Amino acid sequence: MKTVAALALMATLAACGADGTPERPQKGDPVFGVSLSGSAEMGIKG
């Protein structure tokens, strides 16, 4: 139960801007947009 409470507390802090106050976007920053990148591998290496 303590683990669940600790995870809930960390999730709440991560979602509320605990790293600083919110900042407005700069003039040159795009207002809308999503960027995703990454890679995934699956299989057996031998």
Coordinates of C-alpha atoms in Angstrom, one line a residue:
M1 CA 0.0 0.0 0.0
K2 CA 2.9 2.3 0.7
T3 CA 4.3 1.7 -2.8
V4 CA 1.0 2.7 -4.4
A5 CA 0.8 5.8 -2.3
A6 CA 4.4 6.8 -3.2
L7 CA 3.7 6.2 -6.9
A8 CA 0.5 8.3 -6.7
L9 CA 2.4 11.1 -5.1
M10 CA 5.2 11.1 -7.7
A11 CA 2.6 11.0 -10.5
T12 CA 0.8 14.0 -9.0
L13 CA 4.0 16.0 -8.6
A14 CA 5.1 15.2 -12.1
A15 CA 1.8 16.4 -13.5
C16 CA 1.5 19.7 -11.6
G17 CA 4.6 21.5 -12.8
A18 CA 6.8 20.6 -9.9
D19 CA 9.9 21.4 -11.9
G20 CA 9.1 25.1 -12.1
T21 CA 6.4 27.6 -13.0
P22 CA 4.7 27.3 -16.4
E23 CA 6.2 29.5 -19.1
R24 CA 4.5 31.0 -22.2
P25 CA 5.8 29.8 -25.6
Q26 CA 8.3 32.0 -27.3
K27 CA 7.3 33.9 -30.5
G28 CA 9.1 31.5 -32.8
D29 CA 7.8 28.3 -31.2
P30 CA 5.1 26.4 -33.0
V31 CA 1.7 26.5 -31.2
F32 CA 0.5 23.1 -32.3
G33 CA 2.5 20.0 -33.2
V34 CA 3.5 16.6 -32.0
S35 CA 6.8 15.0 -32.5
L36 CA 7.5 11.3 -31.9
S37 CA 10.7 9.3 -32.4
G38 CA 12.2 6.1 -31.3
S39 CA 13.0 2.5 -32.2
A40 CA 11.9 -0.9 -31.1
E41 CA 13.5 -4.4 -31.6
M42 CA 12.1 -7.8 -30.9
G43 CA 13.5 -11.2 -31.4
I44 CA 16.2 -13.6 -30.3
K45 CA 19.9 -12.8 -30.8
G46 CA 22.3 -15.6 -30.7

